[in-house]
Short mmCIF file of C-alpha atoms and ligand atoms in Angstrom, two decimals:
data_model
loop_
_atom_site.label_atom_id
_atom_site.label_comp_id
_atom_site.label_asym_id
_atom_site.label_seq_id
_atom_site.Cartn_x
_atom_site.Cartn_y
_atom_site.Cartn_z
CA MET A 54 151.48 98.93 113.00
CA THR A 55 148.69 101.51 113.02
CA ALA A 56 145.57 100.62 111.09
CA PRO A 57 145.69 101.99 107.54
CA GLU A 58 143.09 104.43 106.25
CA VAL A 59 140.20 102.88 104.38
CA LYS A 60 139.48 104.57 101.06
CA LEU A 61 136.16 104.02 99.35
CA PHE A 62 134.95 105.17 95.95
CA ASN A 63 131.93 107.32 96.68
CA THR A 64 129.41 107.52 93.84
CA LEU A 65 128.26 110.89 95.21
CA THR A 66 131.60 112.54 94.44
CA ARG A 67 132.99 109.99 91.94
CA GLU A 68 136.15 109.97 94.01
CA LYS A 69 137.96 107.67 96.37
CA GLU A 70 137.51 109.20 99.80
CA VAL A 71 139.02 108.39 103.17
CA PHE A 72 136.37 106.65 105.24
CA VAL A 73 135.50 108.60 108.38
CA PRO A 74 132.45 107.21 110.20
CA LEU A 75 129.75 109.50 111.54
CA THR A 76 130.38 108.15 115.04
CA PRO A 77 133.95 107.10 115.86
CA GLY A 78 134.34 103.34 115.89
CA GLN A 79 130.85 102.63 114.55
CA VAL A 80 129.48 102.00 111.09
CA LYS A 81 125.85 102.04 109.98
CA MET A 82 125.47 100.29 106.69
CA TYR A 83 122.51 99.42 104.48
CA THR A 84 122.55 96.96 101.62
CA CYS A 85 119.67 96.95 99.14
CA GLY A 86 118.50 93.37 99.21
CA PRO A 87 116.81 91.24 96.58
CA THR A 88 113.30 91.38 95.23
CA VAL A 89 112.10 87.96 96.22
CA TYR A 90 109.99 86.75 93.29
CA ASN A 91 112.52 84.30 91.91
CA TYR A 92 115.89 82.78 92.78
CA ALA A 93 118.77 85.22 92.83
CA HIS A 94 121.04 84.82 89.82
CA ILE A 95 124.80 84.78 90.17
CA GLY A 96 124.92 88.44 89.02
CA ASN A 97 122.64 89.46 91.92
CA LEU A 98 124.81 87.40 94.22
CA ARG A 99 127.96 89.14 93.01
CA SER A 100 126.52 92.43 94.24
CA TYR A 101 126.40 91.06 97.82
CA ILE A 102 130.03 89.93 97.88
CA PHE A 103 131.59 93.39 98.01
CA PRO A 104 129.46 94.62 100.96
CA ASP A 105 130.45 91.39 102.70
CA LEU A 106 134.14 92.13 102.14
CA LEU A 107 133.62 95.69 103.27
CA LYS A 108 131.88 94.87 106.52
CA LYS A 109 134.43 92.16 107.32
CA LEU A 110 137.31 94.52 106.57
CA LEU A 111 135.81 97.22 108.79
CA ALA A 112 135.16 94.70 111.59
CA PHE A 113 138.74 93.43 111.17
CA LEU A 114 139.95 97.00 111.68
CA GLY A 115 137.98 97.23 114.91
CA TYR A 116 134.80 99.02 113.83
CA GLN A 117 131.48 97.94 115.20
CA VAL A 118 129.40 97.44 112.06
CA THR A 119 125.61 97.33 111.96
CA GLN A 120 124.40 96.15 108.59
CA ILE A 121 120.78 95.99 107.54
CA MET A 122 119.69 94.16 104.41
CA ASN A 123 116.11 94.18 103.21
CA PHE A 124 113.90 91.87 101.29
CA THR A 125 111.72 93.69 98.78
CA ASP A 126 108.61 91.60 99.23
CA VAL A 127 106.09 94.02 97.75
CA GLY A 128 105.88 97.03 95.44
CA HIS A 129 108.71 96.41 92.96
CA LEU A 130 107.02 96.84 89.61
CA THR A 131 108.10 95.34 86.32
CA SER A 132 108.80 98.84 84.99
CA ASP A 133 110.91 101.52 86.65
CA ALA A 134 108.32 104.06 85.50
CA ASP A 135 105.82 102.90 88.16
CA ALA A 136 103.81 100.99 85.62
CA GLY A 137 103.37 97.28 85.05
CA ASP A 138 102.74 94.49 87.50
CA ASP A 139 104.08 93.96 90.96
CA LYS A 140 106.80 91.35 90.36
CA ILE A 141 105.78 89.26 93.36
CA GLU A 142 102.05 89.29 92.66
CA LYS A 143 102.82 88.38 89.04
CA ALA A 144 104.99 85.43 90.04
CA ALA A 145 102.35 84.32 92.54
CA ALA A 146 99.64 84.38 89.88
CA ALA A 147 101.83 82.47 87.42
CA LEU A 148 102.59 79.75 89.96
CA GLY A 149 99.15 79.67 91.56
CA LYS A 150 100.63 80.44 94.98
CA SER A 151 100.11 83.23 97.46
CA ALA A 152 102.33 86.30 97.19
CA TRP A 153 103.27 85.81 100.84
CA ASP A 154 104.43 82.26 100.21
CA ILE A 155 106.39 83.26 97.12
CA SER A 156 108.33 86.00 98.90
CA LYS A 157 108.99 83.83 101.93
CA PHE A 158 110.21 80.95 99.79
CA TYR A 159 112.64 83.03 97.74
CA ALA A 160 113.89 84.95 100.77
CA GLU A 161 114.88 81.62 102.36
CA ALA A 162 116.47 80.47 99.08
CA PHE A 163 118.48 83.71 99.03
CA LYS A 164 119.71 83.10 102.58
CA GLN A 165 120.90 79.66 101.53
CA ASP A 166 122.69 81.04 98.49
CA ILE A 167 124.57 83.70 100.40
CA SER A 168 125.50 81.19 103.11
CA ALA A 169 126.97 78.92 100.43
CA LEU A 170 129.05 81.86 99.25
CA ASN A 171 130.29 82.60 102.79
CA ILE A 172 128.49 85.95 102.77
CA ALA A 173 127.79 86.67 106.43
CA PHE A 174 124.20 87.51 107.32
CA PRO A 175 123.54 91.18 108.11
CA SER A 176 122.88 92.28 111.67
CA ARG A 177 119.22 92.08 110.66
CA PHE A 178 117.17 91.17 107.58
CA THR A 179 114.17 93.44 107.19
CA TYR A 180 111.04 92.65 105.17
CA ALA A 181 109.33 95.64 103.55
CA THR A 182 105.87 94.33 104.47
CA ASP A 183 106.81 94.56 108.18
CA TYR A 184 107.31 98.33 107.88
CA ILE A 185 104.04 99.54 106.34
CA PRO A 186 103.16 102.02 109.19
CA GLN A 187 106.65 103.55 108.95
CA GLN A 188 106.27 103.90 105.19
CA ILE A 189 102.92 105.61 105.59
CA ASP A 190 104.48 107.98 108.14
CA LEU A 191 107.24 108.84 105.70
CA VAL A 192 104.69 109.73 103.01
CA LYS A 193 102.92 111.92 105.56
CA ALA A 194 106.19 113.68 106.38
CA LEU A 195 106.77 114.35 102.68
CA GLU A 196 103.20 115.55 102.32
CA ASP A 197 103.77 118.03 105.17
CA LYS A 198 106.71 119.43 103.21
CA ASP A 199 104.56 119.87 100.07
CA LEU A 200 106.63 117.35 98.17
CA THR A 201 103.75 115.11 97.12
CA TYR A 202 100.59 115.13 95.05
CA ALA A 203 97.92 112.55 94.46
CA ASN A 204 96.49 111.45 91.13
CA GLU A 205 94.26 108.57 90.10
CA ASP A 206 97.11 106.13 90.36
CA GLY A 207 98.49 106.96 93.76
CA VAL A 208 100.51 109.45 95.77
CA TYR A 209 103.52 110.74 93.87
CA TYR A 210 106.72 112.57 94.79
CA ASP A 211 106.92 115.92 93.01
CA THR A 212 110.59 115.85 92.03
CA ALA A 213 110.56 119.45 90.74
CA GLN A 214 110.08 120.56 94.37
CA PHE A 215 113.31 118.95 95.56
CA SER A 216 116.17 121.15 94.43
CA ASP A 217 118.92 118.54 94.53
CA TYR A 218 116.95 115.90 92.65
CA GLY A 219 119.22 113.67 90.56
CA LYS A 220 122.48 115.02 92.00
CA MET A 221 124.13 111.63 92.55
CA ALA A 222 123.18 110.30 89.13
CA LYS A 223 124.03 113.67 87.52
CA LEU A 224 120.72 113.43 85.71
CA ASP A 225 120.07 115.82 82.85
CA LEU A 226 116.73 116.95 84.22
CA GLU A 227 116.02 119.50 81.51
CA GLY A 228 116.61 116.88 78.84
CA LEU A 229 114.39 114.44 80.70
CA GLN A 230 111.55 116.89 81.26
CA GLU A 231 111.46 118.25 77.72
CA GLY A 232 108.02 117.74 76.25
CA ALA A 233 106.96 115.74 79.27
CA ARG A 234 105.41 118.35 81.57
CA ILE A 235 102.11 116.57 81.78
CA ASP A 236 102.70 112.91 81.28
CA ALA A 237 100.14 110.45 80.04
CA ASP A 238 100.27 108.73 83.48
CA GLY A 239 99.17 111.93 85.19
CA LYS A 240 102.63 112.70 86.52
CA ARG A 241 103.71 116.32 86.78
CA ASN A 242 107.31 115.56 85.88
CA LYS A 243 108.78 112.61 84.10
CA THR A 244 111.03 111.80 87.07
CA ASP A 245 108.16 111.82 89.62
CA PHE A 246 107.70 108.45 91.28
CA ALA A 247 105.04 106.63 93.24
CA LEU A 248 105.23 106.68 97.02
CA TRP A 249 101.94 104.90 97.49
CA LYS A 250 100.09 103.13 94.69
CA PHE A 251 96.34 102.56 94.87
CA SER A 252 95.07 99.05 94.46
CA PRO A 253 93.52 98.55 91.01
CA SER A 254 89.74 98.84 90.87
CA ASP A 255 89.35 95.90 88.50
CA ALA A 256 91.52 93.31 90.24
CA GLN A 257 92.05 92.09 93.78
CA ARG A 258 95.61 92.43 95.06
CA GLN A 259 96.89 89.93 97.62
CA MET A 260 99.09 92.48 99.35
CA GLU A 261 97.38 95.77 100.16
CA TRP A 262 96.88 98.03 103.14
CA GLU A 263 94.63 100.89 104.25
CA SER A 264 96.22 104.34 104.23
CA PRO A 265 95.05 107.96 104.65
CA TRP A 266 94.99 108.20 100.82
CA GLY A 267 93.27 104.95 100.00
CA LYS A 268 93.87 101.23 99.94
CA GLY A 269 97.10 100.31 98.22
CA PHE A 270 100.75 99.40 98.60
CA PRO A 271 104.06 101.19 98.95
CA GLY A 272 106.48 102.10 96.18
CA TRP A 273 109.77 100.19 96.13
CA HIS A 274 111.94 103.25 96.79
CA LEU A 275 109.89 104.24 99.83
CA GLU A 276 110.48 100.87 101.46
CA CYS A 277 114.25 101.11 101.68
CA THR A 278 114.22 104.66 103.04
CA ALA A 279 111.61 103.84 105.68
CA MET A 280 113.51 100.72 106.81
CA ILE A 281 116.74 102.70 107.05
CA PHE A 282 115.07 105.38 109.18
CA ALA A 283 113.48 102.74 111.41
CA GLU A 284 116.59 100.63 111.90
CA LEU A 285 119.53 103.00 111.54
CA GLY A 286 118.25 106.61 111.76
CA PRO A 287 118.11 109.54 109.35
CA THR A 288 121.79 109.54 108.37
CA ILE A 289 123.94 106.49 107.73
CA ASP A 290 127.55 105.87 106.79
CA ILE A 291 127.33 103.47 103.87
CA HIS A 292 124.66 102.40 101.39
CA THR A 293 125.39 99.70 98.82
CA GLY A 294 123.70 98.35 95.72
CA GLY A 295 124.25 97.65 92.03
CA THR A 296 125.03 100.38 89.50
CA ASP A 297 121.52 100.07 88.04
CA HIS A 298 120.21 101.63 91.25
CA ILE A 299 121.99 104.94 90.74
CA PRO A 300 119.62 106.78 88.35
CA VAL A 301 116.25 105.75 89.82
CA HIS A 302 116.11 103.77 93.05
CA HIS A 303 118.88 105.50 94.95
CA THR A 304 118.16 108.88 93.40
CA ASN A 305 114.62 108.58 94.71
CA GLU A 306 115.78 107.33 98.08
CA ILE A 307 117.86 110.50 98.49
CA ALA A 308 114.90 112.69 97.48
CA GLN A 309 112.63 110.98 100.01
CA ALA A 310 115.08 110.95 102.89
CA GLU A 311 116.58 114.40 102.50
CA GLY A 312 113.22 115.86 101.49
CA ALA A 313 111.66 114.57 104.71
CA THR A 314 114.46 115.34 107.18
CA GLY A 315 116.47 118.15 105.59
CA GLN A 316 119.58 116.22 106.68
CA PRO A 317 122.17 114.37 104.62
CA PHE A 318 121.06 110.78 104.11
CA VAL A 319 124.15 108.72 103.25
CA LYS A 320 127.82 109.62 103.56
CA TYR A 321 129.27 106.99 101.22
CA TRP A 322 127.35 105.42 98.35
CA LEU A 323 128.99 102.29 96.96
CA HIS A 324 127.85 100.58 93.76
CA GLY A 325 128.93 97.25 92.34
CA GLU A 326 129.27 96.72 88.60
CA PHE A 327 127.43 94.03 86.67
CA LEU A 328 128.20 90.45 85.96
CA VAL A 329 127.87 90.17 82.20
CA LEU A 330 127.85 87.47 79.59
CA ASP A 331 129.58 87.55 76.23
CA GLN A 332 129.27 90.89 74.41
CA ASN A 333 128.72 92.67 77.70
CA GLN A 334 125.15 91.46 77.92
CA ARG A 335 123.90 92.01 81.46
CA MET A 336 122.72 88.96 83.34
CA GLY A 337 119.21 89.70 84.52
CA LYS A 338 116.05 88.07 85.74
CA SER A 339 113.98 89.89 83.15
CA GLU A 340 116.56 89.25 80.40
CA GLY A 341 115.83 85.54 80.84
CA ASN A 342 119.52 84.62 80.61
CA PHE A 343 120.18 83.96 84.20
CA VAL A 344 122.25 81.32 85.91
CA THR A 345 121.61 80.40 89.52
CA LEU A 346 124.13 79.23 92.07
CA GLN A 347 122.40 75.85 92.09
CA THR A 348 123.10 75.50 88.35
CA LEU A 349 126.80 75.94 89.10
CA ILE A 350 126.63 73.45 91.95
CA ASP A 351 124.81 70.94 89.71
CA ALA A 352 127.59 71.36 87.14
CA GLY A 353 130.08 70.32 89.83
CA PHE A 354 131.40 73.73 90.85
CA SER A 355 131.97 74.82 94.40
CA PRO A 356 130.21 78.08 95.37
CA LYS A 357 133.57 79.12 96.87
CA ALA A 358 135.12 78.87 93.39
CA TYR A 359 132.49 81.37 92.24
CA ARG A 360 133.38 83.61 95.17
CA TYR A 361 137.04 83.26 94.15
CA LEU A 362 136.13 84.28 90.58
CA CYS A 363 134.32 87.36 91.92
CA LEU A 364 137.28 88.32 94.08
CA THR A 365 139.67 88.16 91.14
CA SER A 366 137.89 91.12 89.56
CA HIS A 367 137.37 94.53 91.20
CA TYR A 368 133.80 95.14 92.33
CA ARG A 369 133.58 98.33 90.24
CA HIS A 370 134.53 96.51 87.04
CA PHE A 371 132.37 94.39 84.81
CA LEU A 372 133.01 90.70 85.30
CA THR A 373 132.42 88.46 82.31
CA PHE A 374 130.97 85.13 83.25
CA SER A 375 131.61 82.03 81.17
CA GLN A 376 132.08 78.34 81.91
CA ASP A 377 135.72 78.74 80.88
CA ASN A 378 136.29 81.64 83.27
CA LEU A 379 134.67 79.74 86.09
CA LYS A 380 136.65 76.61 85.28
CA ALA A 381 139.90 78.58 85.29
CA ALA A 382 138.94 80.20 88.61
CA SER A 383 138.01 76.85 90.10
CA THR A 384 141.31 75.28 89.00
CA ALA A 385 143.27 78.20 90.44
CA TYR A 386 141.25 78.19 93.64
CA PHE A 387 141.82 74.51 94.42
CA LYS A 388 145.44 74.76 93.36
CA LEU A 389 145.89 77.58 95.86
CA LYS A 390 144.34 75.44 98.58
CA ARG A 391 146.54 72.47 97.64
CA THR A 392 149.60 74.70 97.87
CA ILE A 393 148.49 75.94 101.27
CA GLU A 394 147.79 72.38 102.41
CA HIS A 395 151.39 71.48 101.69
CA LEU A 396 152.89 74.30 103.74
CA HIS A 397 154.98 73.21 106.73
CA ALA A 398 153.61 74.58 109.97
CA GLN A 399 157.01 74.10 111.70
CA ASP A 400 158.91 76.34 109.27
CA ASP A 401 159.12 79.60 111.21
CA ARG A 402 161.93 81.32 109.31
CA HIS A 403 161.80 85.01 108.26
CA PRO A 404 158.97 86.56 110.23
CA GLU A 405 159.92 89.99 108.82
CA GLY A 406 158.90 88.92 105.28
CA ALA A 407 155.44 88.05 106.59
CA ALA A 408 155.01 91.48 108.21
CA GLU A 409 155.63 93.08 104.82
CA TYR A 410 152.98 90.92 103.20
CA ARG A 411 150.53 91.68 105.96
CA GLU A 412 150.87 95.37 105.33
CA LYS A 413 150.58 94.99 101.57
CA ILE A 414 147.48 92.79 101.69
CA LEU A 415 145.76 95.03 104.18
CA ASN A 416 146.63 98.11 102.14
CA ALA A 417 145.17 96.49 99.04
CA LEU A 418 141.89 95.76 100.81
CA CYS A 419 141.77 99.22 102.33
CA ASP A 420 142.24 100.73 98.89
CA ASP A 421 138.60 100.56 97.83
CA LEU A 422 138.47 96.79 98.39
CA ASN A 423 141.13 95.79 95.90
CA ALA A 424 140.45 92.08 96.32
CA PRO A 425 142.17 91.05 93.05
CA LYS A 426 145.38 92.55 94.35
CA ALA A 427 144.93 90.90 97.74
CA VAL A 428 144.37 87.48 96.13
CA GLY A 429 147.44 88.04 93.91
CA LEU A 430 149.48 88.83 97.00
CA ILE A 431 148.29 85.65 98.71
CA TRP A 432 149.49 83.66 95.70
CA ASP A 433 152.79 85.51 95.83
CA LEU A 434 153.08 84.84 99.53
CA VAL A 435 152.50 81.09 99.34
CA GLN A 436 155.14 80.75 96.61
CA ASN A 437 157.74 82.95 98.29
CA ASP A 438 160.68 81.00 99.76
CA GLN A 439 161.79 84.01 101.73
CA VAL A 440 158.88 83.69 104.16
CA GLY A 441 158.60 80.75 106.53
CA ASP A 442 155.51 78.59 105.96
CA ALA A 443 154.34 78.99 109.55
CA HIS A 444 154.07 82.74 109.05
CA LYS A 445 152.29 82.25 105.76
CA LEU A 446 149.68 80.15 107.53
CA VAL A 447 149.12 82.81 110.18
CA LEU A 448 148.53 85.44 107.49
CA ILE A 449 146.23 83.20 105.49
CA ARG A 450 144.16 82.47 108.57
CA GLU A 451 143.97 86.17 109.34
CA PHE A 452 142.97 87.39 105.89
CA ASP A 453 140.58 84.56 105.25
CA GLN A 454 138.41 86.19 107.90
CA ILE A 455 137.81 88.88 105.27
CA LEU A 456 138.18 86.99 101.97
CA SER A 457 136.14 84.06 103.32
CA LEU A 458 137.46 81.57 100.79
CA ASP A 459 137.85 78.67 103.24
CA LEU A 460 141.54 78.62 102.40
CA LEU A 461 142.32 76.34 105.34
CA ASN A 462 139.58 73.85 104.67
CA PHE A 463 141.16 70.93 102.85
CA THR A 464 138.16 68.62 102.90
CA ASP A 465 136.12 70.07 100.07
CA TYR A 466 138.11 69.25 96.95
CA PRO A 467 136.01 68.18 93.99
CA GLU A 468 135.95 64.40 93.70
CA LEU A 469 137.91 64.33 90.47
CA LEU A 470 140.65 66.48 91.95
CA LEU A 471 140.96 64.02 94.81
CA GLN A 472 141.46 61.17 92.40
CA ILE A 473 144.21 62.90 90.47
CA PRO A 474 147.61 62.47 92.08
CA ASP A 475 149.56 65.63 92.92
CA GLU A 476 152.36 64.68 90.49
CA VAL A 477 149.89 64.50 87.61
CA GLN A 478 148.41 67.85 88.57
CA SER A 479 151.88 69.38 88.58
CA LEU A 480 152.69 67.83 85.20
CA ALA A 481 149.45 69.16 83.78
CA GLN A 482 150.13 72.65 85.08
CA ALA A 483 153.65 72.53 83.64
CA ARG A 484 152.29 71.35 80.27
CA TRP A 485 149.69 74.12 80.25
CA GLU A 486 152.43 76.67 80.86
CA ALA A 487 154.64 75.11 78.15
CA ARG A 488 151.70 75.31 75.78
CA LEU A 489 151.07 78.97 76.60
CA ALA A 490 154.76 79.63 75.95
CA LYS A 491 154.38 77.75 72.62
CA ASN A 492 157.06 75.31 73.71
CA TRP A 493 155.46 72.48 71.76
CA ALA A 494 158.23 69.90 72.26
CA GLU A 495 158.03 70.25 76.05
CA SER A 496 154.26 70.30 75.91
CA ASP A 497 154.22 66.99 73.99
CA ARG A 498 156.74 65.42 76.31
CA LEU A 499 154.62 66.29 79.35
CA ARG A 500 151.43 65.14 77.65
CA ASP A 501 153.01 61.72 77.16
CA LEU A 502 153.98 61.53 80.80
CA ILE A 503 150.45 62.46 81.84
CA GLN A 504 149.04 59.79 79.56
CA ALA A 505 151.45 57.23 80.93
CA ALA A 506 150.03 57.99 84.35
CA GLY A 507 146.53 57.24 83.03
CA PHE A 508 145.20 60.77 82.47
CA GLN A 509 144.41 63.03 79.60
CA MET A 510 144.31 66.82 79.34
CA ARG A 511 141.43 68.47 77.57
CA ASP A 512 142.38 71.99 76.58
CA GLY A 513 139.81 74.81 76.70
CA LYS A 514 140.27 78.42 75.70
CA ASP A 515 141.43 79.67 79.09
CA SER A 516 141.82 76.52 81.10
CA PHE A 517 142.24 72.77 80.94
CA GLU A 518 140.50 69.79 82.38
CA LEU A 519 142.16 66.59 83.52
CA VAL A 520 140.23 63.38 82.97
CA ALA A 521 141.06 59.76 83.62
CA LEU A 522 141.86 57.95 80.35
CA ASP A 523 139.09 55.44 80.82
CA ALA A 524 136.52 58.17 81.61
P1 AMP B 706 116.90 92.69 92.48
O1 AMP B 706 116.62 91.37 93.12
O2 AMP B 706 116.50 92.75 91.03
O3 AMP B 706 116.32 93.83 93.26
O4 AMP B 706 118.48 92.88 92.46
C1 AMP B 706 119.30 92.60 93.55
C2 AMP B 706 120.67 93.21 93.36
O5 AMP B 706 121.36 92.63 92.25
C3 AMP B 706 120.66 94.70 93.09
O6 AMP B 706 121.63 95.32 93.90
C4 AMP B 706 121.03 94.82 91.61
O7 AMP B 706 121.68 96.03 91.37
C5 AMP B 706 121.96 93.66 91.46
N1 AMP B 706 122.10 93.13 90.09
C6 AMP B 706 121.14 92.89 89.17
N2 AMP B 706 121.65 92.36 88.05
C7 AMP B 706 123.00 92.24 88.24
C8 AMP B 706 124.10 91.76 87.45
N3 AMP B 706 123.95 91.26 86.25
N4 AMP B 706 125.33 91.80 88.02
C9 AMP B 706 125.52 92.29 89.26
N5 AMP B 706 124.53 92.76 90.06
C10 AMP B 706 123.27 92.74 89.55
ZN1 ZN B 707 116.84 99.59 98.04
#
């Protein structure tokens, strides 16, 4: 079978496009990493699962993938309008620690979180503070092209001088500029952004550097572009991030990169949609409603069950997080593993059925990373009597290289699940289905059998819990 085409939804064109790398067989990819002033929340972590799938899919198809992911360890301000505090310096002051220690601590915590989620490390992690000379050089290059101006606050990018400004976000520039020609902050245009901010005169910053314009620190957008140039070159294949990056951060990255080099910056821009809570409320660090991976672990959930939950929704769709959703995902995830555990490795009937599944699963993943469809097909596969179990196991092993759900690891069941006999689990599942079908007589009959075995079902909105009767 020849490898299928990979199609990716490109935010630049708002279309699914066939992926053609700049250099045959090679992929240069950049993933905007976290701002390390706090733990990542599970929404942040969701936005690193789809790049992980993508790079594993491309590697599976034979591409050599170089992925860079940064840590924003300076310069990300509390407001997108280049005002407010530096998030890391603020956290450091609040905790009475050094900014350097804070960023190092949370960068390590992030590495642990993504490891727990089976997100493979990038080819290299880059720290913005390690690339200050490159960032200064980039500002100089922009200065040489007359794209900058200095004011009391720092060196700014003059967005009116870059003709394509806002093209990816389809910004309504006229609407934005109306009545804002000379801004209170001394900006020429409302969309102008800081490349280099001067250190305040009335307070001592912990992180600051000398520059041709004065002592200060880089702007957040500048960091990513400079690290990309340093590590991957002026033009890359793929750049990923969350949808919130489209109107400001990535718009400004394009202006910096293309303004400085005159060459296209990124061929495919991919953006992941938010994890939300009830009423579509975004989970965010500044919203104060955030849940960390450790909170899920403390509540008895496996990080892989969270990964499973993420994979059951497309990366470009909102995913609503709730305890019930996670519980349902966790139940389904361990049930899938149980089913796989009971497959018979000697049953090698019907290899042709397996070949069909292989093609379908791969096609789903190649179609803009349709992981929900791929997971659905895996379920279908394990339950299909027309495919020999041995072939199922080969396919599961193969695709778990991409899905990374540890589908062949049968040693990590939650304790309670281990204590509940398989027959009781099957009865509970059958009762849940009878209940959904409003077959109350059957549901009651099964409930009695479950109770006779010493267990009780607690019904939630979308899922159930099995507990021992004496618990
Ligand atoms: P930050 O650490 O704030 O720079 O964010 C790290 C990544 O998480 C970025 O790619 C954001 O777009 C993404 N992100 C922030 N909030 C959410 C959310 N609720 N759901 C999914 N991704 C998010
Ligand atoms: Zn970035």
